[in-house]
Each structure stands twice: as C-alpha cells, then as structure tokens.
PDB file of C-alpha atoms in Angstrom:
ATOM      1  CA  UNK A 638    -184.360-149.452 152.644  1.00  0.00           C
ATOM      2  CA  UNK A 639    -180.964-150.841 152.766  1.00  0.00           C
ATOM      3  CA  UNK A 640    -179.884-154.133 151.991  1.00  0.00           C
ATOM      4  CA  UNK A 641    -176.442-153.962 153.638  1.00  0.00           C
ATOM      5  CA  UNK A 642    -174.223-151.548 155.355  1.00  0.00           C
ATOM      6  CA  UNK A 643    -170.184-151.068 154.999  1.00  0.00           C
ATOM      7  CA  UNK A 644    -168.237-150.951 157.275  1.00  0.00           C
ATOM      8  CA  UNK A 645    -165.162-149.004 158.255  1.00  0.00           C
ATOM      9  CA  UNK A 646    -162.509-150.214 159.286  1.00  0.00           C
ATOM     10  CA  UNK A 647    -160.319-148.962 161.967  1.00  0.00           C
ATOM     11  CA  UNK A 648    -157.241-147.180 159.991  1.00  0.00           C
ATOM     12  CA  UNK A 649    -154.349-149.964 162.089  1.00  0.00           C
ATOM     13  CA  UNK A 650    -156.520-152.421 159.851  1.00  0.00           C
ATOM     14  CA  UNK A 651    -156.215-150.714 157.073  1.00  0.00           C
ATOM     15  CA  UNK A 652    -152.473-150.055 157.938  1.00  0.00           C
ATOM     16  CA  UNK A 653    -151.849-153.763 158.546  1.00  0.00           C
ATOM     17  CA  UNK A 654    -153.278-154.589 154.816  1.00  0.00           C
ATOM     18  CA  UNK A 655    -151.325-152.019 152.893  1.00  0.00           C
ATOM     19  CA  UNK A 656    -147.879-153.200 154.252  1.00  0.00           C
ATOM     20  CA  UNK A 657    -149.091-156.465 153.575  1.00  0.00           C
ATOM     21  CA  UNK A 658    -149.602-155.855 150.251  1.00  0.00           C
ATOM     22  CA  UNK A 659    -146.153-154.105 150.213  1.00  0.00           C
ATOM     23  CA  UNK A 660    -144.239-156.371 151.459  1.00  0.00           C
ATOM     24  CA  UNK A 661    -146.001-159.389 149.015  1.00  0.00           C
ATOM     25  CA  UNK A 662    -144.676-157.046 146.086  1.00  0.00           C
ATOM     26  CA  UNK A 663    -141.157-156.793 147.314  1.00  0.00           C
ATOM     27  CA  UNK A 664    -140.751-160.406 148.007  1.00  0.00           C
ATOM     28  CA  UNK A 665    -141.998-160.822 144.546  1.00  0.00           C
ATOM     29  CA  UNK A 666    -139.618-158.570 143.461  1.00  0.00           C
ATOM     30  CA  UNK A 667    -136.874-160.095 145.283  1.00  0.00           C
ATOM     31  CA  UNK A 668    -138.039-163.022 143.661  1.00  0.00           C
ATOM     32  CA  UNK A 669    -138.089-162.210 140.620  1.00  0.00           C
ATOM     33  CA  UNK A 670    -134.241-160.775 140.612  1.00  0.00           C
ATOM     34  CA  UNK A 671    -133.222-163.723 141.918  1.00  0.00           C
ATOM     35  CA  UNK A 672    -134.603-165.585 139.056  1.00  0.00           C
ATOM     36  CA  UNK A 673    -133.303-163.090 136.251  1.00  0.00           C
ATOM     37  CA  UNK A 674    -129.634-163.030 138.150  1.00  0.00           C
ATOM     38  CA  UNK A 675    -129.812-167.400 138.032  1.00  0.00           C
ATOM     39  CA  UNK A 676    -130.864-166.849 134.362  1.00  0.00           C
ATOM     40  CA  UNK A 677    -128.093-164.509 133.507  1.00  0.00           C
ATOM     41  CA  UNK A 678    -125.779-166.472 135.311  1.00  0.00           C
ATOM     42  CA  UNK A 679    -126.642-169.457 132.815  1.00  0.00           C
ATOM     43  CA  UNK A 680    -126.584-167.494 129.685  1.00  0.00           C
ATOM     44  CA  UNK A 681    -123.216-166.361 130.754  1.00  0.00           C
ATOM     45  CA  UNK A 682    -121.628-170.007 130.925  1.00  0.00           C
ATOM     46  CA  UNK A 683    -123.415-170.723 127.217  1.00  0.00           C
ATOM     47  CA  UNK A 684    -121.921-168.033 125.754  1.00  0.00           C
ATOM     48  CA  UNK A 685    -118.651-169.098 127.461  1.00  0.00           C
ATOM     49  CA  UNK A 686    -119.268-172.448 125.955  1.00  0.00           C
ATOM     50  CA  UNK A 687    -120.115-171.127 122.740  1.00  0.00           C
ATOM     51  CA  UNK A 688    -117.309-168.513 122.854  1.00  0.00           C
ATOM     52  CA  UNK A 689    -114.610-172.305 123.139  1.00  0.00           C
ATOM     53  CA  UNK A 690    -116.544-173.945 120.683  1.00  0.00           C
ATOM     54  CA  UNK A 691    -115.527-171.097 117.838  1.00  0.00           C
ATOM     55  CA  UNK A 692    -111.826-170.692 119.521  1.00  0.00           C
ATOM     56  CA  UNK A 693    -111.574-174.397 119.070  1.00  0.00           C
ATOM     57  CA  UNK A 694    -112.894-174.205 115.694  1.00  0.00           C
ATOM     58  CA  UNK A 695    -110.592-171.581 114.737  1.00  0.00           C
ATOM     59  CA  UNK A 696    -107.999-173.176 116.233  1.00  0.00           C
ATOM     60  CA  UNK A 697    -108.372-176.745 114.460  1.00  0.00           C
ATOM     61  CA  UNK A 698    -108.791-175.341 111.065  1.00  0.00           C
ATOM     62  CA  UNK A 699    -105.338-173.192 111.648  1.00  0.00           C
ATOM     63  CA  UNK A 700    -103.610-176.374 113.393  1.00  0.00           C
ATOM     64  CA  UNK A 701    -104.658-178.349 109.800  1.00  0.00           C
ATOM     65  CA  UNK A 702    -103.078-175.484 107.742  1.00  0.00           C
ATOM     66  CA  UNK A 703    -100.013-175.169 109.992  1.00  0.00           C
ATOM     67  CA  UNK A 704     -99.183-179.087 110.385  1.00  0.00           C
ATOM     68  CA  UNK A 705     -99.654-178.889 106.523  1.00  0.00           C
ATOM     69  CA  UNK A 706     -97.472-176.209 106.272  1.00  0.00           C
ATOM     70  CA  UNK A 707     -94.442-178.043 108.583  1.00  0.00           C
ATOM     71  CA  UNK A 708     -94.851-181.005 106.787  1.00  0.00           C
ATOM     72  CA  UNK A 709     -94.645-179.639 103.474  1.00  0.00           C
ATOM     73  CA  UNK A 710     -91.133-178.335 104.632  1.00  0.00           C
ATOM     74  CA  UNK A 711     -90.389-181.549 106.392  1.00  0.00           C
ATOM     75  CA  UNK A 712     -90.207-183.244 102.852  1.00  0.00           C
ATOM     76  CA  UNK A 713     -88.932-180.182 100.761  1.00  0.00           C
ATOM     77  CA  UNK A 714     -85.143-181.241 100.802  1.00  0.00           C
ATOM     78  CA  UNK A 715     -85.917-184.536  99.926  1.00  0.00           C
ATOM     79  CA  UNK A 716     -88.136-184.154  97.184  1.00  0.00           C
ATOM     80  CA  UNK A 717     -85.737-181.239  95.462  1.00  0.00           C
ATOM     81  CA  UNK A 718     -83.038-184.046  95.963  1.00  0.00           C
ATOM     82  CA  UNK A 719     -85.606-186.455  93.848  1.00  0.00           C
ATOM     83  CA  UNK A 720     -86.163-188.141  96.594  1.00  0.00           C
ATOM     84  CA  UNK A 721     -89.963-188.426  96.161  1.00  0.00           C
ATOM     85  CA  UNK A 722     -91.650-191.437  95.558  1.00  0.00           C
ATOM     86  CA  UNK A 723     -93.371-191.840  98.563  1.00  0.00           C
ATOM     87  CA  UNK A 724     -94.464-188.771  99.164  1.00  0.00           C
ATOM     88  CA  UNK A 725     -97.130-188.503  96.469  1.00  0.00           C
ATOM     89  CA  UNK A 726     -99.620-189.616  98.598  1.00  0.00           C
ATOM     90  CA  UNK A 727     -99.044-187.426 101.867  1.00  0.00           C
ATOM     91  CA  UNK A 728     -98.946-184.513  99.612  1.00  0.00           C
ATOM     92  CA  UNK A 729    -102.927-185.710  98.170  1.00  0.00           C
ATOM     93  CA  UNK A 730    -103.868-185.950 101.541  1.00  0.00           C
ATOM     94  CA  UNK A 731    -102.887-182.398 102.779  1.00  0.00           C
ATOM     95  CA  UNK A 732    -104.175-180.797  99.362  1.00  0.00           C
ATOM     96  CA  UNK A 733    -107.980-182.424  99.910  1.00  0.00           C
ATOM     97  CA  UNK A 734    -107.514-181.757 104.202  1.00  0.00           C
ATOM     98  CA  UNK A 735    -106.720-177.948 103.008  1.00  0.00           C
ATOM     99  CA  UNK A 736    -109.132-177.810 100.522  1.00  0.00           C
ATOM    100  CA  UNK A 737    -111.800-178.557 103.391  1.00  0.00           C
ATOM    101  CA  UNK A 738    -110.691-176.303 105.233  1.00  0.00           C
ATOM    102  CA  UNK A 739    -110.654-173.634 102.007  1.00  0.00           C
ATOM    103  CA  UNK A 740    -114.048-174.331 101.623  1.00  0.00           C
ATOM    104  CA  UNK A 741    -115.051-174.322 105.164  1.00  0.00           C
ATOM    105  CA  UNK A 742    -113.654-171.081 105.468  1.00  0.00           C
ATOM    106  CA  UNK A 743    -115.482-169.775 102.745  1.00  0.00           C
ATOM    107  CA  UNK A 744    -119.072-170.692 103.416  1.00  0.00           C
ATOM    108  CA  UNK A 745    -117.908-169.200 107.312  1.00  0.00           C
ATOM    109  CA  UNK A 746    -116.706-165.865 105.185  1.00  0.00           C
ATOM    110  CA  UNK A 747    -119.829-165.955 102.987  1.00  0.00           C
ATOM    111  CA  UNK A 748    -122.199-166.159 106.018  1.00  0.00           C
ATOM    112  CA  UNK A 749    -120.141-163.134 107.874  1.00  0.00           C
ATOM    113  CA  UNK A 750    -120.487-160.771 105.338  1.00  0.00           C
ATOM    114  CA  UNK A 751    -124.255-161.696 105.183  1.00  0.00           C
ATOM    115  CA  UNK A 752    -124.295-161.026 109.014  1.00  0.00           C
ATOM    116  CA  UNK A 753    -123.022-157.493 107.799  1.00  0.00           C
ATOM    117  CA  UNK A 754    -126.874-156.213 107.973  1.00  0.00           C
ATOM    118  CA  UNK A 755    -127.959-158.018 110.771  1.00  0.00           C
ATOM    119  CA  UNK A 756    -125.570-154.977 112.876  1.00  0.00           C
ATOM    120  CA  UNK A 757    -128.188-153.116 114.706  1.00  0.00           C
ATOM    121  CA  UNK A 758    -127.547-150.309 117.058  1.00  0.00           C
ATOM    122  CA  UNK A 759    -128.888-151.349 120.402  1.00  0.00           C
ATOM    123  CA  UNK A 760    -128.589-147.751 122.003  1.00  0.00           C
ATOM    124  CA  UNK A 761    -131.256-145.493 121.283  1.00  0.00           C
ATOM    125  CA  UNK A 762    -128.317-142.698 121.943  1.00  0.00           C
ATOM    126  CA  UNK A 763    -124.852-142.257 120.828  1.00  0.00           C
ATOM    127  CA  UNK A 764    -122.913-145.296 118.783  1.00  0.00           C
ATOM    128  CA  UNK A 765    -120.097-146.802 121.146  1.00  0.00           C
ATOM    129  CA  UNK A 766    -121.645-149.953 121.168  1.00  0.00           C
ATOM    130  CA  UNK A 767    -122.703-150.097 117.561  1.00  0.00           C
ATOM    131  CA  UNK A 768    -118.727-149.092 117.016  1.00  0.00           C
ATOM    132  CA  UNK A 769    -117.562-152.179 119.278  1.00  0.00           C
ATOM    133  CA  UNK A 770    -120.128-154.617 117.583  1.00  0.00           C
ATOM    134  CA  UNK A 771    -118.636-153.298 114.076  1.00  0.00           C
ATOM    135  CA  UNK A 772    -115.067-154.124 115.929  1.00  0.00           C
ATOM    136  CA  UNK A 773    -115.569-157.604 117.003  1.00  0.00           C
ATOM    137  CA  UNK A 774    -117.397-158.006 113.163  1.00  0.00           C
ATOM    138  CA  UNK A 775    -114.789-156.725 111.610  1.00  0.00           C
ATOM    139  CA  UNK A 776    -112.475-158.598 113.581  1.00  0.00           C
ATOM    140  CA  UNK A 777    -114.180-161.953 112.582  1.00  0.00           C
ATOM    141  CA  UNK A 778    -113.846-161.295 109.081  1.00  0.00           C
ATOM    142  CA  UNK A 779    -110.126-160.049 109.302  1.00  0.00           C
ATOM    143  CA  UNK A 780    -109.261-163.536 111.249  1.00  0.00           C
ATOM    144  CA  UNK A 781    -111.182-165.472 108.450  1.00  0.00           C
ATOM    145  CA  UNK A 782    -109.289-163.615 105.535  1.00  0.00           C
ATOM    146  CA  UNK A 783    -105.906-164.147 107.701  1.00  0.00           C
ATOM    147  CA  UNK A 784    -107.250-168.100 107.612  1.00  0.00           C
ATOM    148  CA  UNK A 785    -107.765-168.207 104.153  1.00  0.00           C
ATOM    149  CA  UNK A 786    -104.527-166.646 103.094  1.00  0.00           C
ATOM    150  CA  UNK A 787    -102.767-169.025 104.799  1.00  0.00           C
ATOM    151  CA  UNK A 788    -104.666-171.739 103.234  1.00  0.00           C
ATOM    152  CA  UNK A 789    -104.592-170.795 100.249  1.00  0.00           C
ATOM    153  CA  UNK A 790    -100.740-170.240 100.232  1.00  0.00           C
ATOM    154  CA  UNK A 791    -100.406-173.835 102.232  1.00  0.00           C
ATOM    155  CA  UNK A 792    -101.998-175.174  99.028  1.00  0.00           C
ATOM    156  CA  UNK A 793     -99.464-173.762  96.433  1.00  0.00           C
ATOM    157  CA  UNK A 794     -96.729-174.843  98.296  1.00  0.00           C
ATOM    158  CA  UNK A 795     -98.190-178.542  97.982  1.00  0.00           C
ATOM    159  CA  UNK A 796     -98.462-177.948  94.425  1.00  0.00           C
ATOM    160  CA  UNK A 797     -94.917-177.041  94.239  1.00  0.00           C
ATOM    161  CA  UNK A 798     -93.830-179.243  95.873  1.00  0.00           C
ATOM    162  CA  UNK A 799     -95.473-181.765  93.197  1.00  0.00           C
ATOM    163  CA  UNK A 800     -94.874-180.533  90.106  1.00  0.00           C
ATOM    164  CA  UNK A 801     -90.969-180.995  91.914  1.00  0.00           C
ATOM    165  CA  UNK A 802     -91.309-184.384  92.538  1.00  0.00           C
ATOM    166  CA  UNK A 803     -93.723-184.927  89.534  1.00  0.00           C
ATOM    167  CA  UNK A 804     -93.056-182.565  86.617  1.00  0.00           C
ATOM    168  CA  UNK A 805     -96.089-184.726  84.594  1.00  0.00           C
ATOM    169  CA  UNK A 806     -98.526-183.533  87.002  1.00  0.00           C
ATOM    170  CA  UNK A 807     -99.219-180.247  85.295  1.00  0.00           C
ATOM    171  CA  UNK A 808    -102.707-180.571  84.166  1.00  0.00           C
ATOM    172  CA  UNK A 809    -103.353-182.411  87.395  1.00  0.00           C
ATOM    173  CA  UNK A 810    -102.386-178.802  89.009  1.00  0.00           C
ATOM    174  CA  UNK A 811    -104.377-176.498  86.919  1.00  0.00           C
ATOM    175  CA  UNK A 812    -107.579-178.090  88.153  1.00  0.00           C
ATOM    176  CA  UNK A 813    -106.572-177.849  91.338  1.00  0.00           C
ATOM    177  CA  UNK A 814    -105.926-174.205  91.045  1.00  0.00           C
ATOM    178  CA  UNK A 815    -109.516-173.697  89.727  1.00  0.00           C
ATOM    179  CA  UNK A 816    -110.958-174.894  93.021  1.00  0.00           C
TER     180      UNK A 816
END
C-alpha cells in the first residue's frame, strides 16, 4: 500500500524554480561585491590616513633637526665673537629636543630591522612583489639612517658650538657623546 504519491511537476514549474534560484544567487552575488568594493573603498582611505600620519611623523622629526640645524647657525657668528651668554640655554634645549628625536629614531630603526622577517612573499609564483615589498623596506630603513645622520651631526654641531662659547664644558660634552 502506499502512503503518499509524488508528484511531477510540469517542467515550466520546474523552469520557473531553477531561475529563481539563479537569479537569488546572483543578487547575492551582486550583493556581496558591493559590500567587498564599500569595504575596500574604506581600507583604502585608512591606509591613506595612515600613509599622512608616518609622512607627518617623518616630517616633524626632520623639521626638529632642521630648525635645530638653522638655529645653530643663526648664533654661530655670535658665539665665535664671544658673544654667548645667553645662548647657553637655547643650545640645552635643542641638544635634549634632538636627543628625542635620536632616540625616537632608534627604537623606529630597531623595530624595522625586526620587521626584516616579517617579509613574506605573497605570490605563490615569481618574486616582483616580494622585490617591491623589499624596496619600500629598504626604503624605510634608508630614510631612517638619512634621519639619524642628520641628527646625529645636528648634535655635534651644538656641542661645538658650546665648548665655543663654554670651553669648561668639556666633561659636560663627553657624556653627552655617550648617549
């Protein structure tokens, strides 16, 4: 005996569910794009964000060592005409602004070349990309050095520039060396 029958269905029904269910999966596909293109467009403006947040970065800490720089030769002449008493104190202030910056740049320096490892290839094929992401690394770490340098050479002229105007200051200058 049977307890129920099936039924066939006229193939237009069957027709009529099919593109149904075809057109359900493109309009969730259609969906779904535009949801991963509003995504991408959002990670975009981050990275753009991110991307001015290091130029600015890079650009204050170089805008410190410059200004220190130009006003280091600003009071050159006077101070190798002993005309130094009241400079002293501007020439402290640049030494501990650079020194930030020194250090700053050497923690950023520190945690670059311990990015060195974190370089993956991300094609399973060839290596351009893995060549450009070496680039830009290698580029980071080139601009960072450049930084440094600069500092570094910013400093000594402040140093000069007191043991001009303050021969006694030697000892004071050694330990600043060491840092």
């Amino acid at each position: 005996k049977f307890a129920e029958h099936v039924e066939l269905s006229k193939p237009e029904k069957l027709t009529s569910m099919v593109n149904m269910a075809a057109l359900y999966q493109i309009a969730s596909v259609v969906v779904a794009q535009k949801y991963l293109a509003d995504i991408d467009e959002k990670l975009d403006k981050i990275k753009k964000i991110v991307e001015e947040i290091s130029d600015f970065q890079n650009n204050d800490r170089e805008s410190k060592i410059t200004g220190a720089i130009d006003y280091f030769e600003q009071i050159s002449t006077p101070i190798l005409m002993g005309k130094h008493n009241s400079y002293r104190n501007q020439i402290e202030y640049h030494e501990s602004q650079l020194l930030s910056v020194h250090n700053h740049l050497i923690k950023d320096i520190e945690k670059c070349n311990n990015d060195i490892d974190a370089i993956e290839n991300p094609d399973s094929f060839g290596t351009e990309r893995l060549q450009k992401s070496i680039k830009v690394h290698q580029d980071k770490i080139d601009n960072l050095y450049k930084q440094l340098s600069l500092c570094i050479r910013a400093r000594a002229y402040g140093w000069q520039l007191l043991l001009a105007a303050f021969p006694n200051a030697v000892e004071i200058i050694k330990k600043k060396k060491k840092s």
